Coordinates of C-alpha atoms and ligand atoms in Angstrom, one line a residue:
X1135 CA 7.0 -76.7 6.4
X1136 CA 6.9 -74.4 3.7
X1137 CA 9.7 -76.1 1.9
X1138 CA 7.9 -79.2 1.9
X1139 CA 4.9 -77.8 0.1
X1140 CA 4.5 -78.7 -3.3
X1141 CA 3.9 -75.1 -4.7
X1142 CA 7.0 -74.2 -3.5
X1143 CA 8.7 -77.4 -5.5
X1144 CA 6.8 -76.1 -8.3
X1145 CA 8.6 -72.5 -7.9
X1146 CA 12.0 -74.0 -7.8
X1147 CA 11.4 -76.2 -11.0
X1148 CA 10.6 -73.2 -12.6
X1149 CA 13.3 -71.0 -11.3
X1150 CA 15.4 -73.5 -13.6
X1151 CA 13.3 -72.8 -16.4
X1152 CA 14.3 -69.3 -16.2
X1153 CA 17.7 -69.3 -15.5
X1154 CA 18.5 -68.2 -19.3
X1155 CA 15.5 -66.0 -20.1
X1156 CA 16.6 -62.3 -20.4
X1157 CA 14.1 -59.3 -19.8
X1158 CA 15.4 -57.4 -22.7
X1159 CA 13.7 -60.9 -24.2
X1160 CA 10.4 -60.4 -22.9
X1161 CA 9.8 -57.2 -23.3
X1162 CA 10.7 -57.8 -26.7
X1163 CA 8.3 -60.5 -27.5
X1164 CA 5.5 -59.0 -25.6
X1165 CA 4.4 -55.4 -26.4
X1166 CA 1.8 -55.6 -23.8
X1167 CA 3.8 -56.2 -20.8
X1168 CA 3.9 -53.3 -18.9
X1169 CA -0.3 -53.8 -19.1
X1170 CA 0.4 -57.2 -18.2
X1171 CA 2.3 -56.9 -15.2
X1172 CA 1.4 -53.0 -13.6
X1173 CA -1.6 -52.0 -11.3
X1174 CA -3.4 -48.8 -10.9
X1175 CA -5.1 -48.4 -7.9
X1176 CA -6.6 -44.5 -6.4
X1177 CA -3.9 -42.5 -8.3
X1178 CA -1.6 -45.1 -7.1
X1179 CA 1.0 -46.7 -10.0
X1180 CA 2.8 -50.1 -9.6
X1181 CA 4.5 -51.5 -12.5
X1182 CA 6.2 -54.6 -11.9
X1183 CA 6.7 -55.9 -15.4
X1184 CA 10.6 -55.5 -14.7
X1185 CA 11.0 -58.4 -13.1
X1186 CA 12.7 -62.0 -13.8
X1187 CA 8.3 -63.3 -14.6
X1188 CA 6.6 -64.8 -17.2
X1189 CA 2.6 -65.3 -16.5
X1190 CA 3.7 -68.5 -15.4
X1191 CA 5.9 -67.5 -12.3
X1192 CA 2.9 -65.2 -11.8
X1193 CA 0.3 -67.6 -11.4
X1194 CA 2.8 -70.2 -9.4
X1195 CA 3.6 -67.4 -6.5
X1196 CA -0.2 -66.6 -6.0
X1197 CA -0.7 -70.5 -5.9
X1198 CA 2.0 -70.7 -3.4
X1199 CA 0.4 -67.1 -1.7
X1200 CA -3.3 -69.4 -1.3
X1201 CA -1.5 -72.6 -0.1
X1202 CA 0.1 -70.3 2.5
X1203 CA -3.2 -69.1 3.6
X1204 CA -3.0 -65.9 2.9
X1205 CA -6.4 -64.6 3.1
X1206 CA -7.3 -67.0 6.0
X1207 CA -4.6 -65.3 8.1
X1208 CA -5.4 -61.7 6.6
X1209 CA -9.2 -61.9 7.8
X1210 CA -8.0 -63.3 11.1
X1211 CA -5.7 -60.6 11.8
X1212 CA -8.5 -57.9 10.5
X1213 CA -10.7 -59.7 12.9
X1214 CA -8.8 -58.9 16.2
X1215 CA -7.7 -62.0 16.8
X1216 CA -4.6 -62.7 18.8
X1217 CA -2.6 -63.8 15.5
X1218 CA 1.1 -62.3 18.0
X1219 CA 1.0 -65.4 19.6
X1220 CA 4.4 -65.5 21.3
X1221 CA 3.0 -61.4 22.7
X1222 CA -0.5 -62.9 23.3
X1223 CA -2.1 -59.7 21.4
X1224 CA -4.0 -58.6 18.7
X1225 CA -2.7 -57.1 15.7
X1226 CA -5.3 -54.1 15.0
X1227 CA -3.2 -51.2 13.8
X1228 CA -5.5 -51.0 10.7
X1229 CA -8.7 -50.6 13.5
X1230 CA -6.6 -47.0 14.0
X1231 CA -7.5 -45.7 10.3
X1232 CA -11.1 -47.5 9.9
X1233 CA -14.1 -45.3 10.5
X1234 CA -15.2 -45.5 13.8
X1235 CA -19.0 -47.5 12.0
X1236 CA -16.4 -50.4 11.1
X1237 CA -13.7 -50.5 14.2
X1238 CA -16.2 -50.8 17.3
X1239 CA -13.2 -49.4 19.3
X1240 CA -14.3 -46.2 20.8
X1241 CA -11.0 -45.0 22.5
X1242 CA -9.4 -44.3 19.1
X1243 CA -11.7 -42.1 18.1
X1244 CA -11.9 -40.6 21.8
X1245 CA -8.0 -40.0 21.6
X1246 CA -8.7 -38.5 17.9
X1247 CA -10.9 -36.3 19.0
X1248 CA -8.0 -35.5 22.3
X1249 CA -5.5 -35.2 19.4
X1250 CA -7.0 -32.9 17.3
X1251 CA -7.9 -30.5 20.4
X1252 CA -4.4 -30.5 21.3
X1253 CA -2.9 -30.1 18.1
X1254 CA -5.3 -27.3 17.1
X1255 CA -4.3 -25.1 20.6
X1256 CA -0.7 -25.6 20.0
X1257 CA -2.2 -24.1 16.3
X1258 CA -3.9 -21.1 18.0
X1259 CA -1.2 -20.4 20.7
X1260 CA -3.5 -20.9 23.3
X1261 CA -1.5 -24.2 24.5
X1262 CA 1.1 -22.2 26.9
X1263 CA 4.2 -23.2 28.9
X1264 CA 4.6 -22.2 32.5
X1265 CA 5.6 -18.7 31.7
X1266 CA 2.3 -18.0 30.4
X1267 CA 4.6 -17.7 26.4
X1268 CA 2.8 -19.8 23.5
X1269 CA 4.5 -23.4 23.3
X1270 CA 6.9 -22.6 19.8
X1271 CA 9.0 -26.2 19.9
X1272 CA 8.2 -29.8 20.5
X1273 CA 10.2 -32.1 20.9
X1274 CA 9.7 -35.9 20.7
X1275 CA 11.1 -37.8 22.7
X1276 CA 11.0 -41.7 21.6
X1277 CA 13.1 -44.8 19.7
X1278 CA 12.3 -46.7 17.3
X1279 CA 8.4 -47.4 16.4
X1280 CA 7.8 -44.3 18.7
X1281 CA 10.7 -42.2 16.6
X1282 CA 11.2 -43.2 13.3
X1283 CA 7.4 -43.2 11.7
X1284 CA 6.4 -40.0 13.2
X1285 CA 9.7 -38.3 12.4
X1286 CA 9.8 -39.7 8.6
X1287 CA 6.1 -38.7 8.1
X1288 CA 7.2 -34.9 9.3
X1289 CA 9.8 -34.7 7.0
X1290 CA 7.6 -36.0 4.4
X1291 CA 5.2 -33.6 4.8
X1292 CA 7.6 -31.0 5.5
X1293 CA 5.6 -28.7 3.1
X1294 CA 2.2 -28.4 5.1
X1295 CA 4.4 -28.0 7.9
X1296 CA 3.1 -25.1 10.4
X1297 CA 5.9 -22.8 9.6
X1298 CA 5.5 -21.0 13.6
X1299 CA 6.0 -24.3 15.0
X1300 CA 9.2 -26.2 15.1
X1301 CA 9.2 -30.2 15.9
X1302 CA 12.6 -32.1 16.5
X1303 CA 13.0 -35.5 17.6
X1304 CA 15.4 -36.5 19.9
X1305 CA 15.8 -40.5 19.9
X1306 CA 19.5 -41.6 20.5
X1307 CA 21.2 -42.2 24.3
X1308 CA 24.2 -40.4 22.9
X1309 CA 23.4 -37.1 25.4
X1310 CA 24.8 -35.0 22.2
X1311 CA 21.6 -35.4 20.2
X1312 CA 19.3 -34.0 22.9
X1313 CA 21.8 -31.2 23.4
X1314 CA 21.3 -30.1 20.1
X1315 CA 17.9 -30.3 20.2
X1316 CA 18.2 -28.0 23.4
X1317 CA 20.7 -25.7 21.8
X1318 CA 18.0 -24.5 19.5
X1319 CA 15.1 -24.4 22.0
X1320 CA 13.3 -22.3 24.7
X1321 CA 12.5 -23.8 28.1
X1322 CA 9.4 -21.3 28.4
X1323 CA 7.8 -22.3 25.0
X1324 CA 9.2 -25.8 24.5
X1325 CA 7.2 -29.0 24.9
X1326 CA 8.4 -32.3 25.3
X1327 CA 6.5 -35.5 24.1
X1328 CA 7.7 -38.6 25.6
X1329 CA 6.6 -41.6 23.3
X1330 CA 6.9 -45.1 24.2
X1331 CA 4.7 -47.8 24.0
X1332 CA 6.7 -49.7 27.2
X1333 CA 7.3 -46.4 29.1
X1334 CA 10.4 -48.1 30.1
X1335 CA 12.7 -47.6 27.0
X1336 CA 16.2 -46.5 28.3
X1337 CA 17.1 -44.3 26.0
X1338 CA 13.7 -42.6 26.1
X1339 CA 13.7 -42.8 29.7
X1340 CA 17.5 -41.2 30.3
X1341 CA 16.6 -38.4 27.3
X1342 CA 13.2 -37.6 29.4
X1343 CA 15.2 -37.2 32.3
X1344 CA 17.6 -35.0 30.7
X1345 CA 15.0 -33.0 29.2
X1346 CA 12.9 -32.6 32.8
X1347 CA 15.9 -31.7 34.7
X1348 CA 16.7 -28.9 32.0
X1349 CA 13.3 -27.1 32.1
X1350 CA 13.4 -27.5 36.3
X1351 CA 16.8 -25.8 35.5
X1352 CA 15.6 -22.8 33.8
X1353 CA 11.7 -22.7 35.0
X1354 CA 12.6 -23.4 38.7
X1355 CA 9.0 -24.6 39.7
X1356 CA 8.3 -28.5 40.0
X1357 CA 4.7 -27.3 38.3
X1358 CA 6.5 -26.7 35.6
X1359 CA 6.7 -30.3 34.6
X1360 CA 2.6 -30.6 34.2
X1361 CA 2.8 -27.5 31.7
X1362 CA 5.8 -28.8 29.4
X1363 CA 5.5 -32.6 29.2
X1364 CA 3.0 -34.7 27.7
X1365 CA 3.4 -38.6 27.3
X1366 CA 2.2 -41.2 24.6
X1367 CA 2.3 -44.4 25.4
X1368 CA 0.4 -48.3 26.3
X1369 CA 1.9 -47.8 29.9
X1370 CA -0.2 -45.1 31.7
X1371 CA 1.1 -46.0 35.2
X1372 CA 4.8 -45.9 34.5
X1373 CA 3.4 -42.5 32.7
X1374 CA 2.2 -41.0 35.8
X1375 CA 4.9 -42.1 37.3
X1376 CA 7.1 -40.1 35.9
X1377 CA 5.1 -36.8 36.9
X1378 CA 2.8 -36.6 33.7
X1379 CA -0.1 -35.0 34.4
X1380 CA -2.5 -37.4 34.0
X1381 CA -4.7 -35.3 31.7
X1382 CA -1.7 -35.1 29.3
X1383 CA -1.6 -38.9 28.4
X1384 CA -2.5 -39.7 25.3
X1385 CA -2.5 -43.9 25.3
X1386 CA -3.0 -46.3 22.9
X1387 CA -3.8 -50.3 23.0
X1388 CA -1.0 -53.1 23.4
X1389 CA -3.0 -54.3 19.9
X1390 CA -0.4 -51.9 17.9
X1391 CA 3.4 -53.2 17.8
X1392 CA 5.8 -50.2 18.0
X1393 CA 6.8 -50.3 14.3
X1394 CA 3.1 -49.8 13.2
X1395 CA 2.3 -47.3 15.9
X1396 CA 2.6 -43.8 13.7
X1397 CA -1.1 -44.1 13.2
X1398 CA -1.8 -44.3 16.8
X1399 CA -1.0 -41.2 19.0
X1400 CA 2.6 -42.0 18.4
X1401 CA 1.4 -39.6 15.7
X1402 CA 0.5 -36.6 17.4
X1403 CA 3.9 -34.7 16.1
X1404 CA 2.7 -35.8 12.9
X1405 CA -0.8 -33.4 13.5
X1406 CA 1.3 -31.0 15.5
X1407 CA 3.8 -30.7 12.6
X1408 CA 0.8 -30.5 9.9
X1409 CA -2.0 -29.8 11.0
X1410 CA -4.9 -32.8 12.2
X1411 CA -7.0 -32.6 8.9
X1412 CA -3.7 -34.0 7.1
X1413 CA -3.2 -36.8 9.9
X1414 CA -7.0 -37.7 9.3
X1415 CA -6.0 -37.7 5.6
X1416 CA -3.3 -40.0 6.2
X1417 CA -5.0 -42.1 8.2
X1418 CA -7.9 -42.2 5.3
X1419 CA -5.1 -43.1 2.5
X1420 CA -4.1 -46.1 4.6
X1421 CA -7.4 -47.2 5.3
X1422 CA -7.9 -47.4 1.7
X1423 CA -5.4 -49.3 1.1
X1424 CA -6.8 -51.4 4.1
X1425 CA -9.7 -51.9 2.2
X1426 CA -8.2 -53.0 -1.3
X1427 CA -5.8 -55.5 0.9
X1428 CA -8.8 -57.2 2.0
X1429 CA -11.4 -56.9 -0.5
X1430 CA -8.9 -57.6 -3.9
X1431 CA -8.3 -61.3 -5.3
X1432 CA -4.6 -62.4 -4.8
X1433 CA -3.7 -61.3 -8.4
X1434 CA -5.0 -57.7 -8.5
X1435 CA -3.9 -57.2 -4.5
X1436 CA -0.9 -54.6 -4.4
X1437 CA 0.7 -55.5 -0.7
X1438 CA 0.6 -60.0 -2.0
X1439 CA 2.1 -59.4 -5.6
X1440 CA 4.9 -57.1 -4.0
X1441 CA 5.3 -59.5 -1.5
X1442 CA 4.9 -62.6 -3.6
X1443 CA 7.9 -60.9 -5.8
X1444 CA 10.0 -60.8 -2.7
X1445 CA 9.5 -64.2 -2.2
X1446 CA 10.2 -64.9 -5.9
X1447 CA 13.9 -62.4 -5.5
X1448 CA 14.4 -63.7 -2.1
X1449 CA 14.1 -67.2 -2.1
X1450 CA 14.7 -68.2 -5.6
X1451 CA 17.3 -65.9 -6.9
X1452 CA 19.1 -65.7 -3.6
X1453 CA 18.7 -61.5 -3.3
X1454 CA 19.9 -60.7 0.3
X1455 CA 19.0 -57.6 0.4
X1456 CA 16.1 -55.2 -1.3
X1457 CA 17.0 -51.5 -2.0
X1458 CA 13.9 -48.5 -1.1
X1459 CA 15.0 -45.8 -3.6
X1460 CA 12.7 -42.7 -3.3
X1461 CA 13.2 -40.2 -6.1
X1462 CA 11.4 -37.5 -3.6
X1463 CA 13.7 -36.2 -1.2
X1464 CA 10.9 -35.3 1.1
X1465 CA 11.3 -39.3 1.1
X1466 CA 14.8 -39.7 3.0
X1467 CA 13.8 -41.1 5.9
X1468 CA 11.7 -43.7 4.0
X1469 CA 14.1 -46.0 3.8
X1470 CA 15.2 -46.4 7.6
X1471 CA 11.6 -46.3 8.3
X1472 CA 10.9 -49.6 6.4
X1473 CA 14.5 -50.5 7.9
X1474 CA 12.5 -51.2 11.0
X1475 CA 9.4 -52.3 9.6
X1476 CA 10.8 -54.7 7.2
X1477 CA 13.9 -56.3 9.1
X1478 CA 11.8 -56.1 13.0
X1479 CA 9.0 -57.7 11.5
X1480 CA 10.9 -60.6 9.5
X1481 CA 14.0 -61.2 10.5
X1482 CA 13.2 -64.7 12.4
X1483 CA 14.7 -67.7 12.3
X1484 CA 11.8 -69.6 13.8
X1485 CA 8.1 -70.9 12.6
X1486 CA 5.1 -70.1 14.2
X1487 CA 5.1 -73.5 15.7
X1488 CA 9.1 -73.1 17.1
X1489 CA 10.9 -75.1 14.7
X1490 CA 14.3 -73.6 13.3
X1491 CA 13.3 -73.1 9.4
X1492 CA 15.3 -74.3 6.4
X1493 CA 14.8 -71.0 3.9
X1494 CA 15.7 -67.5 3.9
X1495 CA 13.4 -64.8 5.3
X1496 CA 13.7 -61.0 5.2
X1497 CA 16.3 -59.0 3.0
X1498 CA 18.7 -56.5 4.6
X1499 CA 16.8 -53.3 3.6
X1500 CA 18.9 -49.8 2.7
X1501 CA 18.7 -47.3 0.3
X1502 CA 18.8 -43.5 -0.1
X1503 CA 17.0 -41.0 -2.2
X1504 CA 17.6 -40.7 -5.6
X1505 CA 19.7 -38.9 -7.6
X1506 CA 22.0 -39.5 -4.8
X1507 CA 22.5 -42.7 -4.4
X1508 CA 23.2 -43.2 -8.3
X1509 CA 27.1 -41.5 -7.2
X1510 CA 27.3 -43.7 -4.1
X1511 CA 26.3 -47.2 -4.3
X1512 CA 24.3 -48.1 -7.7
X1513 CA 27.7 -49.2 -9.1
X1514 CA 27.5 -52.3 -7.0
X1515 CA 23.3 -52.7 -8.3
X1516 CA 24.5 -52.5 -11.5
X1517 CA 27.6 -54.5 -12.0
X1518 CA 28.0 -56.4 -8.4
X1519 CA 27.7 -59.9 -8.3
X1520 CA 25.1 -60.0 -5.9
X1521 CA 20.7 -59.3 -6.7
X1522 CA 19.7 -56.3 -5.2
X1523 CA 15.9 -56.1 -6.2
X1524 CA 14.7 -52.5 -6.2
X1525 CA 12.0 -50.3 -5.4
X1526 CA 11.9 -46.8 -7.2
X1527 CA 9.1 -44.6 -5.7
X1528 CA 8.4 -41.0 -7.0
X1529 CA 6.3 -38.4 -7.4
X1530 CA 4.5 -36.5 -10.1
X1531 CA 4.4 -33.0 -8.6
X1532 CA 6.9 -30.7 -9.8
X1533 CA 6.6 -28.6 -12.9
X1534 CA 10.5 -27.2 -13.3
X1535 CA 13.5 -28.7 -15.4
X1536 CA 14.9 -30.2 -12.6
X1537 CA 12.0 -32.1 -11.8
X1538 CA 12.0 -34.1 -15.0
X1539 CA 15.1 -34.4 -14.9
X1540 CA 15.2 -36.0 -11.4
X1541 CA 12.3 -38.6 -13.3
X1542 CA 14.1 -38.9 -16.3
X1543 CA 16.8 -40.7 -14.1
X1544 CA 14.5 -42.9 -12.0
X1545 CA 13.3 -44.3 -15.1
X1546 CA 16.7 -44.5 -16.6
X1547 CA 17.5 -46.4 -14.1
X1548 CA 15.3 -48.9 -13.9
X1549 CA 15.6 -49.3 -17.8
X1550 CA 19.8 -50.1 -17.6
X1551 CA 19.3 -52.0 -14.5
X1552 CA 16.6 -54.1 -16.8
X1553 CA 18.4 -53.9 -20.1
X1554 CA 22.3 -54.1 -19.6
X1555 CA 24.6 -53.0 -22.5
X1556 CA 26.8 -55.1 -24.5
X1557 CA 30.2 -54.0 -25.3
X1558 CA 33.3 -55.3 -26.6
X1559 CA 35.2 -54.2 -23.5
X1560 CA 34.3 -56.4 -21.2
X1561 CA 34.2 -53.4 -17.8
X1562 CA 31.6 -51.3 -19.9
X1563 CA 29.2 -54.8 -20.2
X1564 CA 26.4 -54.7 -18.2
X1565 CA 24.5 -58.2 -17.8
X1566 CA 20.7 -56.6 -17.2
X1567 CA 17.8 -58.7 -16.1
X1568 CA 18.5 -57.4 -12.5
X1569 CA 14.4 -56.5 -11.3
X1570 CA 13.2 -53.8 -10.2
X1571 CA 9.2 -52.1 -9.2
X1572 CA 8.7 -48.6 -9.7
X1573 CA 6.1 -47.0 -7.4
X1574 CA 4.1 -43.7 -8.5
X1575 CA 2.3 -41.3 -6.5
X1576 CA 0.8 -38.6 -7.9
X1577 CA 1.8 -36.4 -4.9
X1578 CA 3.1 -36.6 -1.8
X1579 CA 0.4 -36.0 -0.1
X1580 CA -0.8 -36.9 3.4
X1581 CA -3.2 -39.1 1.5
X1582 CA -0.9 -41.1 -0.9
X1583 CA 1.8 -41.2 1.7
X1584 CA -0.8 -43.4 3.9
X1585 CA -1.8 -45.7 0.7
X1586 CA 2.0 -46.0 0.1
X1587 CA 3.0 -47.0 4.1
X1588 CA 0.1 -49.3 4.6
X1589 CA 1.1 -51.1 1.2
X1590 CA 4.7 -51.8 2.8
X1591 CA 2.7 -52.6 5.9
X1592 CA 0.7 -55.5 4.5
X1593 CA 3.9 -56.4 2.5
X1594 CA 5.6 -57.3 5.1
X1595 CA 2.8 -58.9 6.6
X1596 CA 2.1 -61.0 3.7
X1597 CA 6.1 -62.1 3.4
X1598 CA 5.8 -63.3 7.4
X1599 CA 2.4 -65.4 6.5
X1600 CA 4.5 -67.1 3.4
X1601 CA 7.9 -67.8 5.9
X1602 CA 5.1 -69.1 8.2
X1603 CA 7.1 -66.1 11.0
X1604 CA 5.3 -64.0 13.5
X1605 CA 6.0 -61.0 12.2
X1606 CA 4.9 -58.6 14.9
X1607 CA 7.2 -60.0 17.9
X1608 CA 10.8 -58.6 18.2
X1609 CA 12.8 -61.1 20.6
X1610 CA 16.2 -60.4 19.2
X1611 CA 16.3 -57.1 20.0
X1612 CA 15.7 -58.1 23.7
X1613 CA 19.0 -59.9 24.4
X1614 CA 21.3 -56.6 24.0
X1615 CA 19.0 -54.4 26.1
X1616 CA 19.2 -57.1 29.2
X1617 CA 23.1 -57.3 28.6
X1618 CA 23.4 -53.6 28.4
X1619 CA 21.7 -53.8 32.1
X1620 CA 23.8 -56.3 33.2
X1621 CA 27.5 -54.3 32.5
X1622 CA 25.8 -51.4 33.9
X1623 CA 24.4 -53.1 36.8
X1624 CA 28.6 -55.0 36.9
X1625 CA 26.7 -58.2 38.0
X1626 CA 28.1 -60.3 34.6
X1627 CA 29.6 -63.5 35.5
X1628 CA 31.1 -64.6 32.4
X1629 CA 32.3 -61.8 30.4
X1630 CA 34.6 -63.0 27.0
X1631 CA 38.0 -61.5 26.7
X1632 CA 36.6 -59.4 23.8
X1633 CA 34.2 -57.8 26.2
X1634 CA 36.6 -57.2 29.0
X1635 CA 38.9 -56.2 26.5
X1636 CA 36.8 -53.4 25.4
X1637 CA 35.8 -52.5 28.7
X1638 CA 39.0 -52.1 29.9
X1639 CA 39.7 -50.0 26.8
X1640 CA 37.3 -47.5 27.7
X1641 CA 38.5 -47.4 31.7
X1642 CA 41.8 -47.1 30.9
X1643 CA 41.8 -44.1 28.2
X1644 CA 38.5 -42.2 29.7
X1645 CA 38.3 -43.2 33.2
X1646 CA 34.8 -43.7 32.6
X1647 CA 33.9 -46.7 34.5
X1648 CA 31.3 -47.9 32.4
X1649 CA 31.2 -51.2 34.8
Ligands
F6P1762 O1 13.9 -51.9 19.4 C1 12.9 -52.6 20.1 C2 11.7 -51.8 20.3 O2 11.0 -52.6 21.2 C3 10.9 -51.5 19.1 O3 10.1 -52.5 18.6 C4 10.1 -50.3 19.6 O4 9.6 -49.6 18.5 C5 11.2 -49.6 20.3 O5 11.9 -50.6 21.0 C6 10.7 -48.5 21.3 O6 9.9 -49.1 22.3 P1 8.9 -48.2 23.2 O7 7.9 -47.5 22.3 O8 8.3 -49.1 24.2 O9 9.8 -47.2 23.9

């Protein structure tokens, strides 16, 4: 067990060690530091030198990263092999941004090739609805992995957006979100993409239905269906199923978990929304960071030293929970992106071998985009009691006034989150030494933005290796979805008096019988 290991007994020894020592300290001492402990890698920026590390703590957390395995497990998972043991499957979402000389997979580049076609007549206008009108809106239809990285890419990219095009996504049961999708949108020259890897989602599933039984409402004509739905998913029978013409599936292997899938066709908003060449681009940034994950040593490899200084926060210095800060607002959705991606992948309980573990694994991930969060919850970074490591992530682009000032506060920041501020009174006292990586892109590009996802990617990955976790299975999430069936389906025999309670609730004052 990874407690047992004596790296990890070396880590705690020196935790002690640095119980007193104050950044403000170090920085002081060394001049060099920021050298020291900050990476440059294809325009890409990662200073880590404000965090609670000497070269010491350095060198013990890559000792800790080798004993772990980490480039044994790295390679394997590179290699195709079935590392999602509890799922049986491969783990080969970087295969989906390699050139097709390295992969050996032909159907990605086949369902490229599909992707761009499509993409490019929805472009041109020659991609028409059943009226014979140019499809206008496109709306995606999906939930989680199959929502929230296509949607957060979009708005990312929101500037090499197709301005004649409109995409939405539609991803919650609630029936109000599709309606106001459907407020704004044309039957004759809307498109619906329904994305789910399972093709059984229920919340995809009911807002499909919603969204079929609207355009056979206003089109009239079963054929209809053929013109104004495509489908993305692993599940090309339950696809078909559903009246997709066949021709308009776009699939994708059982070898990408949902939460890594935006490189797959999950992304085809993404090259709807943007245009293909800036997918491709995207794709090329995260290969690149593919490459330097598997080609640098430990100590110069981005994706282990921000996960070895998770480790370090979360283990050692007890840090709950890890703040994603983008000082780009074309960033929003960042955060809830690596939401899923962080706290899907590691929040287990378990080892790979099925025994209950005895440390913490993943941080509770939030945050917002700066300067906005500074008025909301900063207060409780700054002067809480708890350690809230944090990431600040920006962008160089931007030549006006309010640009630098928007920088000037990232970095301010991170310097009084580092520094602190003595006082005499004791509410304007800040104790400092609270650590925190800055992350800088020279644009948001399609190309950076993939460097920048793929290094949270193999972050994560990296974290799951150390807590010795399978980070690519999600059996928490299943329990809710089978209970959900069974008040629907009324067939629960041993409901709690909370449960009932609530139930009753919503008979009684609605007269909705949700059971
Ligand atoms: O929330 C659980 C989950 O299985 C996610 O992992 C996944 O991204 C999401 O549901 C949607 O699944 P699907 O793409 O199969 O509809």
């Amino acid at each position: 067990m990874l407690s047992e290991k004596s790296e990890w007994h070396a880590l705690q020894t020196h935790r002690k060690e640095m119980e007193h020592i104050h950044m403000r300290d170090l920085f002081a001492q060394d001049p060099q530091r920021f050298q020291t402990f900050s990476l440059k890698h294809e325009g890409l920026l990662v200073d880590y030198s404000k965090h609670r590390i000497t070269g010491e703590t350095f060198a013990l957390l890559m000792d800790l990263a080798k004993a772990c395995d980490v480039e044994s497990w790295r390679d394997r998972m590179f290699a195709g092999e079935k590392i999602n043991a509890t799922e049986n499957r491969a783990v080969l979402h970087t295969a989906l941004r390699a050139p097709s000389s390295e992969t050996g997979i032909d159907s990605i580049h086949e369902t490229l090739d599909r992707m761009k076609i499509f993409s490019d007549s929805v472009h041109d206008g020659s991609r028409k609805g059943h009226t014979g009108k140019a499809i206008k809106t496109v709306i995606n239809i999906g939930i989680g992995g199959s929502d929230l990285g296509p949607r957060m890419v979009c708005e990312a990219l929101a500037p090499y957006q197709d301005k004649n095009i409109a995409v939405r996504f539609v991803s919650n049961i609630d029936p109000s979100d599709m309606a106001s999708a459907l407020s704004r949108s044309d039957p004759e020259t809307t498109l619906f993409i329904i994305a789910s890897k399972s093709f059984t989602t229920q919340e995809t599933m009911a807002n499909a239905a919603l969204a079929r039984q609207w355009i056979l409402e206003n089109l009239k004509d079963e054929n209809a269906i053929a013109k104004h739905f495509i489908a993305v998913s692993s599940n090309e029978q339950e696809a078909t199923k559903f009246g997709i013409d066949p021709g308009n599936i776009f699939t994708f292997g059982d070898w990408v978990g949902g939460r890594y899938s935006l490189w797959s066709s999950v992304g085809l908003p993404i090259c709807i929304a943007a245009g293909f060449e800036n997918f491709r681009s995207l794709l090329d940034g995260a290969y690149i960071m593919d490459k330097h994950f598997r080609e640098a040593p430990l100590s110069g490899n981005l994706p282990v030293i921000l996960a070895m200084l998770g480790i370090w926060t979360r283990n050692f210095w007890d840090a709950q929970s890890h703040a994603i800060l983008p000082y780009n607002h074309y960033l929003s959705l960042l955060p809830a992106f690596l939401q899923q991606l962080d706290m899907e992948s590691n929040g287990k309980s378990i080892d790979r071998n099925g025994n209950e573990i005895d440390y913490e694994t993943g941080p509770v991930i939030f945050g917002q985009p700066g300067t906005n969060g500074q008025h909301a919850f900063y207060q409780l970074i700054h002067q809480g009691t708890a350690v809230i490591p944090c990431d600040f992530i920006a962008t160089l682009e931007g030549e006006t006034q309010q640009h630098k000032t928007l920088l000037a506060n990232m970095v301010a920041q991170s310097q009084a989150l580092m520094q602190g501020r003595t006082s005499k009174e004791p509410h304007r006292c800040f104790e400092g030494n609270r650590p925190s990586t800055t992350i800088l892109l020279p644009k948001l590009d399609p190309f950076h933005l993939g460097m920048l996802l793929a290094l949270y990617e193999h972050k994560v990955f990296v974290q799951g290796l150390i807590w010795d976790i399978n980070s690519f299975d999600q059996w928490g999430v299943e329990l809710g979805k089978e209970l959900t069936e069974d008040i629907l389906a009324k067939d629960r025999n041993e409901a709690d008096s909370s449960t009932e309670g609530i139930l009753d609730y919503i008979r009684t004052h609605t007269g909705k019988h949700v059971v």
